[in-house]
Tab-separated table of C-alpha atoms in Angstrom:
chain	number	residue	atom	x	y	z
H	28	MET	CA	77.728	12.127	-28.421
H	29	ALA	CA	81.373	11.382	-27.622
H	30	VAL	CA	81.841	10.426	-23.990
H	31	GLU	CA	85.142	11.140	-22.246
H	32	ARG	CA	86.251	7.942	-20.569
H	33	VAL	CA	88.321	7.928	-17.388
H	34	PRO	CA	90.862	5.075	-17.259
H	35	ALA	CA	90.213	2.747	-14.338
H	36	SER	CA	93.899	2.853	-13.446
H	37	LEU	CA	93.548	6.518	-12.526
H	38	GLY	CA	90.956	5.824	-9.847
H	39	GLY	CA	91.571	6.006	-6.143
H	40	ALA	CA	92.839	9.584	-5.974
H	41	THR	CA	92.282	10.861	-2.435
H	42	SER	CA	94.830	13.508	-1.477
H	43	HIS	CA	95.096	17.002	-2.925
H	44	GLY	CA	98.212	15.967	-4.810
H	45	ARG	CA	96.714	12.799	-6.283
H	46	LEU	CA	93.618	14.709	-7.283
H	47	LEU	CA	95.669	17.326	-9.132
H	48	GLU	CA	97.718	14.560	-10.761
H	49	LEU	CA	94.511	12.993	-12.049
H	50	ILE	CA	93.286	16.319	-13.445
H	51	ARG	CA	96.650	17.012	-15.101
H	52	SER	CA	97.038	13.534	-16.598
H	53	THR	CA	93.583	13.504	-18.199
H	54	GLY	CA	93.556	17.068	-19.480
H	55	GLY	CA	90.602	17.931	-17.260
H	56	LEU	CA	87.413	16.287	-15.981
H	57	SER	CA	84.005	17.341	-14.731
H	58	ARG	CA	83.099	17.057	-11.066
H	59	GLN	CA	80.905	14.070	-11.825
H	60	GLN	CA	83.750	12.336	-13.646
H	61	LEU	CA	86.080	13.061	-10.749
H	62	LEU	CA	83.605	11.567	-8.298
H	63	ALA	CA	83.389	8.421	-10.410
H	64	ALA	CA	87.152	8.189	-10.900
H	65	THR	CA	88.185	8.742	-7.285
H	66	GLY	CA	85.392	7.191	-5.230
H	67	MET	CA	85.588	10.217	-2.926
H	68	SER	CA	82.528	11.628	-1.184
H	69	ARG	CA	81.045	14.713	-2.797
H	70	ALA	CA	81.856	16.863	0.246
H	71	THR	CA	85.507	15.752	0.357
H	72	LEU	CA	86.004	16.161	-3.369
H	73	TYR	CA	84.473	19.627	-3.419
H	74	GLU	CA	86.546	20.723	-0.405
H	75	ARG	CA	89.751	19.630	-2.111
H	76	LEU	CA	88.808	21.166	-5.421
H	77	GLU	CA	88.107	24.439	-3.631
H	78	SER	CA	91.511	24.238	-1.932
H	79	LEU	CA	93.269	23.623	-5.247
H	80	LEU	CA	91.266	26.425	-6.856
H	81	ARG	CA	92.263	28.934	-4.149
H	82	ARG	CA	95.928	28.143	-4.691
H	83	GLY	CA	95.674	28.603	-8.427
H	84	TYR	CA	96.334	24.981	-9.348
H	85	ILE	CA	93.047	24.455	-11.225
H	86	TYR	CA	90.299	26.459	-12.902
H	87	GLU	CA	86.837	25.850	-14.288
H	88	ALA	CA	87.132	25.761	-18.054
H	89	GLU	CA	84.640	25.238	-20.864
H	90	SER	CA	81.121	23.983	-20.292
H	91	LEU	CA	80.462	20.375	-21.205
H	92	GLU	CA	77.403	19.218	-23.077
H	93	ALA	CA	74.346	19.058	-20.857
H	94	THR	CA	73.195	15.576	-19.772
H	95	GLY	CA	69.675	16.421	-18.613
H	96	GLY	CA	70.434	19.132	-16.097
H	97	ARG	CA	72.684	22.135	-15.700
H	98	ARG	CA	75.791	22.180	-17.870
H	99	SER	CA	78.828	21.028	-15.938
H	100	ARG	CA	82.233	22.589	-16.409
H	101	LYS	CA	85.528	20.852	-16.985
H	102	ILE	CA	88.085	21.248	-14.199
H	103	ARG	CA	91.510	21.820	-15.737
H	104	PHE	CA	95.041	22.210	-14.446
H	105	ASP	CA	95.819	25.937	-14.472
H	106	ASP	CA	99.045	26.349	-16.396
H	107	ARG	CA	98.066	29.729	-17.827
H	108	GLY	CA	101.029	32.098	-17.635
H	109	ARG	CA	103.253	29.550	-15.929
H	110	VAL	CA	106.680	29.170	-17.555
H	111	VAL	CA	109.829	27.100	-17.104
H	112	LEU	CA	113.383	28.264	-17.800
H	113	THR	CA	115.712	25.670	-19.327
H	114	ILE	CA	119.457	25.849	-19.919
H	115	ALA	CA	120.752	23.090	-22.205
H	116	LEU	CA	124.515	23.221	-21.888
H	117	GLY	CA	126.716	21.317	-24.336
H	118	GLN	CA	130.461	21.143	-24.760
H	119	THR	CA	130.618	23.913	-27.380
H	120	HIS	CA	127.304	25.767	-27.141
H	121	ALA	CA	124.279	26.372	-24.925
H	122	THR	CA	120.584	27.091	-25.479
H	123	VAL	CA	118.567	29.045	-22.934
H	124	SER	CA	114.774	28.863	-23.357
H	125	VAL	CA	111.619	30.092	-21.706
H	126	THR	CA	108.924	27.478	-22.324
H	127	ASN	CA	105.340	26.826	-21.400
H	128	THR	CA	104.535	23.919	-19.096
H	129	ARG	CA	104.284	21.511	-22.047
H	130	GLY	CA	107.808	22.314	-23.233
H	131	LYS	CA	106.972	24.580	-26.156
H	132	ALA	CA	109.682	27.226	-26.451
H	133	LEU	CA	108.339	30.783	-26.174
H	134	ARG	CA	111.723	32.499	-26.413
H	135	SER	CA	115.211	31.054	-26.880
H	136	HIS	CA	118.819	32.129	-27.163
H	137	THR	CA	121.669	29.921	-28.417
H	138	SER	CA	125.295	30.905	-28.007
H	139	SER	CA	128.740	29.426	-28.507
H	140	GLN	CA	129.995	28.374	-25.122
H	141	ALA	CA	133.172	26.380	-24.510
H	142	ILE	CA	132.489	24.335	-21.409
H	143	GLY	CA	136.163	23.957	-20.578
H	144	GLY	CA	136.348	27.325	-18.804
H	145	GLN	CA	135.840	28.085	-15.138
H	146	ALA	CA	132.323	27.499	-13.844
H	147	GLN	CA	131.526	31.159	-13.208
H	148	SER	CA	132.685	32.270	-16.660
H	149	VAL	CA	130.473	29.639	-18.302
H	150	LEU	CA	127.380	29.790	-16.113
H	151	MET	CA	126.971	33.492	-15.373
H	152	PRO	CA	126.377	34.547	-19.027
H	153	LEU	CA	123.719	31.836	-19.268
H	154	VAL	CA	122.050	32.992	-16.061
H	155	GLU	CA	122.011	36.553	-17.397
H	156	ALA	CA	120.576	35.350	-20.718
H	157	GLY	CA	117.845	33.577	-18.768
H	158	LYS	CA	117.012	36.727	-16.824
H	159	ARG	CA	116.790	38.736	-20.053
H	160	LEU	CA	114.463	36.199	-21.670
H	161	LEU	CA	112.223	36.120	-18.604
H	162	ALA	CA	112.075	39.928	-18.508
H	163	GLN	CA	110.690	39.944	-22.042
H	164	GLY	CA	107.524	38.130	-20.960
H	165	THR	CA	104.304	39.705	-19.715
H	166	GLY	CA	102.078	38.173	-17.082
H	167	GLU	CA	104.289	35.115	-16.695
H	168	VAL	CA	105.160	33.247	-13.510
H	169	LEU	CA	108.404	31.272	-13.366
H	170	ILE	CA	107.721	27.954	-11.621
H	171	GLY	CA	111.076	26.213	-12.032
H	172	VAL	CA	114.448	25.996	-13.745
H	173	GLY	CA	116.040	23.004	-15.471
H	174	VAL	CA	119.703	22.698	-16.478
H	175	SER	CA	121.331	19.899	-18.480
H	176	VAL	CA	125.087	19.342	-18.573
H	177	PRO	CA	127.243	16.891	-20.570
H	178	THR	CA	128.510	14.989	-17.542
H	179	PRO	CA	127.084	12.552	-14.968
H	180	VAL	CA	124.874	14.216	-12.358
H	181	GLU	CA	123.434	13.263	-8.973
H	182	ALA	CA	119.741	13.858	-9.583
H	183	GLU	CA	118.844	14.291	-5.898
H	184	THR	CA	121.332	17.097	-5.267
H	185	GLY	CA	121.998	18.482	-8.747
H	186	TYR	CA	125.714	18.054	-8.089
H	187	VAL	CA	128.156	16.950	-10.766
H	188	ALA	CA	129.049	13.318	-10.078
H	189	HIS	CA	132.028	12.663	-12.349
H	190	ALA	CA	133.414	15.826	-13.933
H	191	THR	CA	135.127	14.308	-16.965
H	192	THR	CA	134.238	17.232	-19.243
H	193	ILE	CA	134.376	19.925	-16.544
H	194	PRO	CA	137.129	18.785	-14.157
H	195	ASP	CA	137.731	22.236	-12.657
H	196	TRP	CA	134.120	22.906	-11.682
H	197	PRO	CA	132.997	22.599	-8.054
H	198	ARG	CA	130.462	19.784	-7.715
H	199	ASP	CA	127.728	22.210	-6.673
H	200	ALA	CA	128.539	24.930	-9.237
H	201	VAL	CA	125.374	24.538	-11.308
H	202	ALA	CA	123.041	24.118	-8.347
H	203	ARG	CA	124.524	27.140	-6.607
H	204	ALA	CA	124.340	29.379	-9.691
H	205	VAL	CA	120.666	28.566	-10.241
H	206	SER	CA	119.576	28.800	-6.603
H	207	GLU	CA	121.298	32.162	-6.182
H	208	ALA	CA	119.588	33.571	-9.276
H	209	TRP	CA	116.015	32.290	-8.789
H	210	GLU	CA	114.040	31.290	-5.709
H	211	VAL	CA	112.157	28.479	-7.421
H	212	PRO	CA	112.581	24.690	-7.553
H	213	PHE	CA	115.237	23.488	-9.980
H	214	VAL	CA	116.576	20.287	-11.501
H	215	VAL	CA	119.998	19.465	-12.936
H	216	GLU	CA	120.356	16.481	-15.250
H	217	ASN	CA	122.786	14.908	-17.669
H	218	ASP	CA	122.125	16.217	-21.190
H	219	ALA	CA	121.592	12.838	-22.862
H	220	ARG	CA	119.260	11.634	-20.124
H	221	ALA	CA	117.209	14.829	-20.311
H	222	ALA	CA	116.998	14.456	-24.104
H	223	ALA	CA	115.973	10.805	-23.784
H	224	LEU	CA	113.043	11.858	-21.614
H	225	GLY	CA	112.195	14.600	-24.113
H	226	GLU	CA	112.233	12.148	-27.032
H	227	ARG	CA	109.791	9.669	-25.505
H	228	VAL	CA	106.370	9.440	-27.115
H	229	SER	CA	104.623	7.820	-24.148
H	230	ASP	CA	105.306	6.642	-20.628
H	231	GLU	CA	104.726	3.059	-21.735
H	232	GLU	CA	107.754	2.725	-23.993
H	233	THR	CA	111.368	1.842	-23.308
H	234	ILE	CA	113.721	4.118	-25.221
H	235	VAL	CA	117.485	4.186	-25.636
H	236	TYR	CA	118.697	7.592	-26.760
H	237	VAL	CA	122.244	8.374	-27.871
H	238	LYS	CA	123.517	11.908	-28.366
H	239	VAL	CA	126.454	12.250	-30.731
H	240	GLY	CA	127.879	15.754	-30.736
H	241	THR	CA	131.339	16.709	-29.602
H	242	GLY	CA	131.216	13.634	-27.361
H	243	ILE	CA	128.830	10.725	-26.892
H	244	GLY	CA	126.187	10.325	-24.220
H	245	CYS	CA	123.329	7.907	-23.686
H	246	GLY	CA	120.030	8.130	-21.868
H	247	ILE	CA	117.680	5.248	-21.081
H	248	VAL	CA	114.024	5.776	-20.193
H	249	VAL	CA	111.835	2.902	-19.003
H	250	GLU	CA	108.104	3.541	-18.582
H	251	GLY	CA	108.658	7.271	-18.201
H	252	SER	CA	111.505	6.987	-15.683
H	253	ILE	CA	115.156	7.817	-16.337
H	254	LEU	CA	117.668	5.085	-15.543
H	255	ARG	CA	120.397	6.924	-13.624
H	256	GLY	CA	122.398	4.156	-11.986
H	257	ALA	CA	123.826	3.847	-8.483
H	258	ARG	CA	126.084	6.905	-8.754
H	259	GLY	CA	124.505	8.917	-11.550
H	260	ALA	CA	126.721	7.541	-14.311
H	261	ALA	CA	124.300	5.266	-16.195
H	262	GLY	CA	124.587	5.855	-19.932
H	263	ASP	CA	128.214	7.008	-19.911
H	264	ILE	CA	128.869	4.819	-22.956
H	265	GLY	CA	131.467	7.120	-24.491
H	266	HIS	CA	134.100	5.376	-22.394
H	267	ILE	CA	133.247	1.799	-23.281
H	268	ARG	CA	136.578	0.366	-24.383
H	269	MET	CA	136.357	-0.918	-27.945
H	270	ALA	CA	140.069	-1.850	-28.323
H	271	GLU	CA	143.043	-1.709	-25.982
H	272	ASP	CA	145.351	-0.337	-28.671
H	273	GLY	CA	142.842	2.113	-30.154
H	274	PRO	CA	143.119	5.896	-30.462
H	275	LEU	CA	143.737	8.006	-27.372
H	276	CYS	CA	140.608	9.268	-25.628
H	277	ARG	CA	140.377	12.521	-23.664
H	278	CYS	CA	139.953	10.454	-20.499
H	279	GLY	CA	143.538	9.239	-20.944
H	280	ARG	CA	142.738	5.684	-21.976
H	281	HIS	CA	143.053	4.156	-25.422
H	282	GLY	CA	140.248	2.742	-27.525
H	283	CYS	CA	137.177	4.342	-25.922
H	284	LEU	CA	134.035	4.538	-28.032
H	285	ALA	CA	134.230	8.349	-28.036
H	286	ALA	CA	137.680	8.154	-29.634
H	287	TYR	CA	136.097	6.352	-32.599
H	288	SER	CA	132.529	7.625	-32.977
H	289	SER	CA	132.172	11.121	-31.497
H	290	GLY	CA	132.020	14.340	-33.446
H	291	ARG	CA	135.415	15.298	-32.064
H	292	ALA	CA	136.919	12.019	-33.327
H	293	ILE	CA	135.447	12.533	-36.792
H	294	ALA	CA	136.674	16.136	-36.886
H	295	ASP	CA	140.167	14.999	-35.893
H	296	ARG	CA	140.228	12.528	-38.763
H	297	LEU	CA	139.138	15.252	-41.154
H	298	GLY	CA	141.574	17.824	-39.822
H	299	GLY	CA	138.973	19.917	-37.977
H	300	PRO	CA	137.396	21.691	-40.992
H	301	GLY	CA	136.347	25.323	-40.443
H	302	PRO	CA	135.531	27.356	-37.324
H	303	ASP	CA	132.462	25.196	-36.604
H	304	PRO	CA	133.711	21.703	-37.490
H	305	LEU	CA	130.683	19.717	-36.337
H	306	GLN	CA	128.268	21.832	-38.352
H	307	ALA	CA	130.585	21.565	-41.350
H	308	ILE	CA	130.740	17.778	-40.976
H	309	SER	CA	126.960	17.538	-40.625
H	310	ASP	CA	126.379	19.670	-43.708
H	311	ALA	CA	128.937	17.748	-45.766
H	312	ALA	CA	127.622	14.331	-44.730
H	313	ARG	CA	124.038	15.349	-45.478
H	314	ALA	CA	125.191	16.486	-48.920
H	315	GLY	CA	126.877	13.125	-49.551
H	316	ASP	CA	130.435	14.444	-49.562
H	317	PRO	CA	132.628	11.532	-50.832
H	318	VAL	CA	135.364	12.242	-48.290
H	319	VAL	CA	133.246	12.978	-45.224
H	320	GLU	CA	130.454	10.431	-45.619
H	321	PRO	CA	132.647	7.260	-45.402
H	322	ILE	CA	134.354	8.543	-42.252
H	323	VAL	CA	130.993	9.324	-40.679
H	324	GLU	CA	129.696	5.864	-41.595
H	325	ALA	CA	132.778	4.162	-40.155
H	326	ALA	CA	132.314	6.027	-36.876
H	327	ALA	CA	128.644	5.055	-36.791
H	328	GLY	CA	129.508	1.420	-37.397
H	329	VAL	CA	131.630	1.313	-34.251
H	330	LEU	CA	128.783	2.888	-32.270
H	331	GLY	CA	126.360	0.330	-33.694
H	332	ARG	CA	128.549	-2.523	-32.470
H	333	ALA	CA	128.810	-0.956	-29.018
H	334	LEU	CA	125.046	-0.437	-28.821
H	335	SER	CA	124.150	-3.981	-29.803
H	336	ALA	CA	124.823	-5.277	-26.286
H	337	THR	CA	122.735	-2.476	-24.758
H	338	ILE	CA	119.883	-3.140	-27.166
H	339	THR	CA	119.994	-6.860	-26.459
H	340	THR	CA	120.029	-6.274	-22.693
H	341	LEU	CA	117.147	-3.768	-22.630
H	342	ASN	CA	115.056	-4.852	-25.641
H	343	PRO	CA	113.733	-1.285	-26.140
H	344	ASP	CA	110.892	-0.093	-28.329
H	345	ARG	CA	113.084	2.570	-29.937
H	346	LEU	CA	116.703	3.539	-30.387
H	347	VAL	CA	116.987	7.254	-31.118
H	348	ILE	CA	120.229	8.818	-32.361
H	349	GLY	CA	120.350	12.582	-31.809
H	350	GLY	CA	122.824	15.427	-31.696
H	351	ILE	CA	124.333	17.417	-34.506
H	352	ILE	CA	126.329	14.403	-35.786
H	353	GLY	CA	124.096	11.578	-34.593
H	354	ALA	CA	121.016	12.858	-36.424
H	355	VAL	CA	122.816	12.889	-39.798
H	356	PRO	CA	120.951	10.371	-42.018
H	357	ALA	CA	124.116	8.485	-43.038
H	358	TYR	CA	125.109	8.095	-39.378
H	359	VAL	CA	121.677	6.846	-38.326
H	360	GLU	CA	121.441	4.434	-41.252
H	361	GLN	CA	124.830	2.895	-40.488
H	362	VAL	CA	123.927	2.461	-36.803
H	363	ARG	CA	120.655	0.845	-37.868
H	364	SER	CA	122.365	-1.491	-40.308
H	365	THR	CA	124.999	-2.568	-37.785
H	366	VAL	CA	122.591	-3.125	-34.905
H	367	MET	CA	120.100	-5.050	-37.013
H	368	ALA	CA	122.852	-7.251	-38.396
H	369	THR	CA	124.215	-7.965	-34.912
H	370	VAL	CA	121.263	-8.583	-32.590
H	371	VAL	CA	119.108	-11.700	-32.758
H	372	GLU	CA	115.760	-11.623	-34.529
H	373	ARG	CA	113.598	-11.568	-31.396
H	374	ILE	CA	115.394	-8.383	-30.286
H	375	ALA	CA	115.299	-6.749	-33.726
H	376	ASP	CA	111.608	-7.534	-34.195
H	377	GLY	CA	109.654	-4.314	-33.742
H	378	LEU	CA	112.720	-2.241	-32.856
H	379	ALA	CA	112.573	1.247	-34.393
H	380	ILE	CA	115.896	3.021	-34.982
H	381	GLU	CA	115.478	6.646	-35.930
H	382	ALA	CA	117.019	10.104	-35.924
H	383	GLY	CA	116.284	12.424	-33.049
H	384	ASP	CA	116.520	16.176	-32.660
H	385	PRO	CA	119.912	17.509	-33.831
H	386	GLY	CA	119.763	20.464	-31.443
H	387	ASP	CA	118.744	21.153	-27.852
H	388	GLN	CA	114.950	20.941	-28.079
H	389	SER	CA	114.760	17.360	-26.760
H	390	ALA	CA	116.906	18.201	-23.732
H	391	SER	CA	114.789	21.285	-23.038
H	392	GLN	CA	111.599	19.221	-23.330
H	393	GLY	CA	112.962	16.638	-20.924
H	394	LEU	CA	113.982	19.319	-18.434
H	395	VAL	CA	110.481	20.786	-18.496
H	396	THR	CA	109.060	17.342	-17.745
H	397	LEU	CA	111.409	16.959	-14.783
H	398	VAL	CA	110.579	20.425	-13.440
H	399	MET	CA	106.841	19.780	-13.745
H	400	ARG	CA	107.162	16.436	-11.988
H	401	LYS	CA	109.058	18.070	-9.137
H	402	VAL	CA	106.870	21.148	-8.706
H	403	PHE	CA	103.511	19.394	-9.103
H	404	SER	CA	104.257	15.968	-7.669
H	405	PRO	CA	101.530	14.678	-5.336
H	406	ALA	CA	103.963	14.926	-2.411
H	407	ALA	CA	104.784	18.574	-3.180
H	408	ILE	CA	101.128	19.551	-3.535
H	409	ASP	CA	100.155	17.669	-0.375
H	410	ALA	CA	102.927	19.447	1.530
H	411	VAL	CA	101.493	22.826	0.505
H	412	ALA	CA	97.988	21.714	1.468
H	413	ASN	CA	99.193	20.432	4.867
H	414	GLU	CA	101.073	23.680	5.576
H	415	ALA	CA	97.849	25.600	4.994
H	416	VAL	CA	95.948	23.347	7.392
H	417	LEU	CA	98.606	23.694	10.100
H	418	ALA	CA	98.655	27.453	9.663
């Protein structure tokens, strides 16, 4: 008989919040396993389980195999019917999704959306799209909203920190639009950082993620935590200066990485082909177009040189290149070739460089993770439990 083992590192749960965290992280445990894992007295454990059960945080699931007495039942986190709304906003399009608590999209809507407009004109159609998607569900409970934007963000407040791509937006525009539409917890995060969290395969790895779409953004995740920096601008690599006399960047300086390696820079070199230039470039590069592919590879080579210092500094497990341009095989391969040729062997050893999601799924997944961490953090659950006691 297979025995479910409880990692020793998960022991010591005492509060309501820590107990729920243990149940969530393991996928569910029996009462006997919870007693062994936490070291709590039977009376205390059962009281806290009953409290969590009354509030709908847990439920008794399938019976486990009998071990000489009555069959015990697994205690699971109750995510049945709970959904998260995510809005992944890029510079030229946006994807609104209703997902389950594990980030699987139940319903989605993607639209063209130029971010350069006024905040209300950009955000209100997305809010309305979110309301329509939520209305299509049956028996669902919205527990939180996550929004990603292609600009640095203050994670604590959800305010825009440095509005390079949206200079005319009030700092609190996103936070205000969400809070006025839904009375649930919300998070606002930079798009590349959200996608980096969504691309991770475990909370043990260090991952550097780079999104190459219209612009360039970078997210760094270390042991499950996003590196945000002192003022929310960590990962803003698009404005690393590669040459003082290089091409003009949208920020007004010359020679920024984005002016060489972004989708906009590639489109400019190609004359902006078609009404959807980035998709056209992606399709042409994937097909091996003899004009497009060398320009894409040259852009990727510059990015590879810029990333070599980051890779050497962080020594990550994986470098993931995503976005509609970044995920193109020729782009990824050139970044890989350049990085591997530049960094020393002890840094290159074991480093995986791979393509990520070309669309918005990674950002949506990361936003769901952030919402779940906020809504069901031990501190949040303990606060609810303490309010009930005081009442």
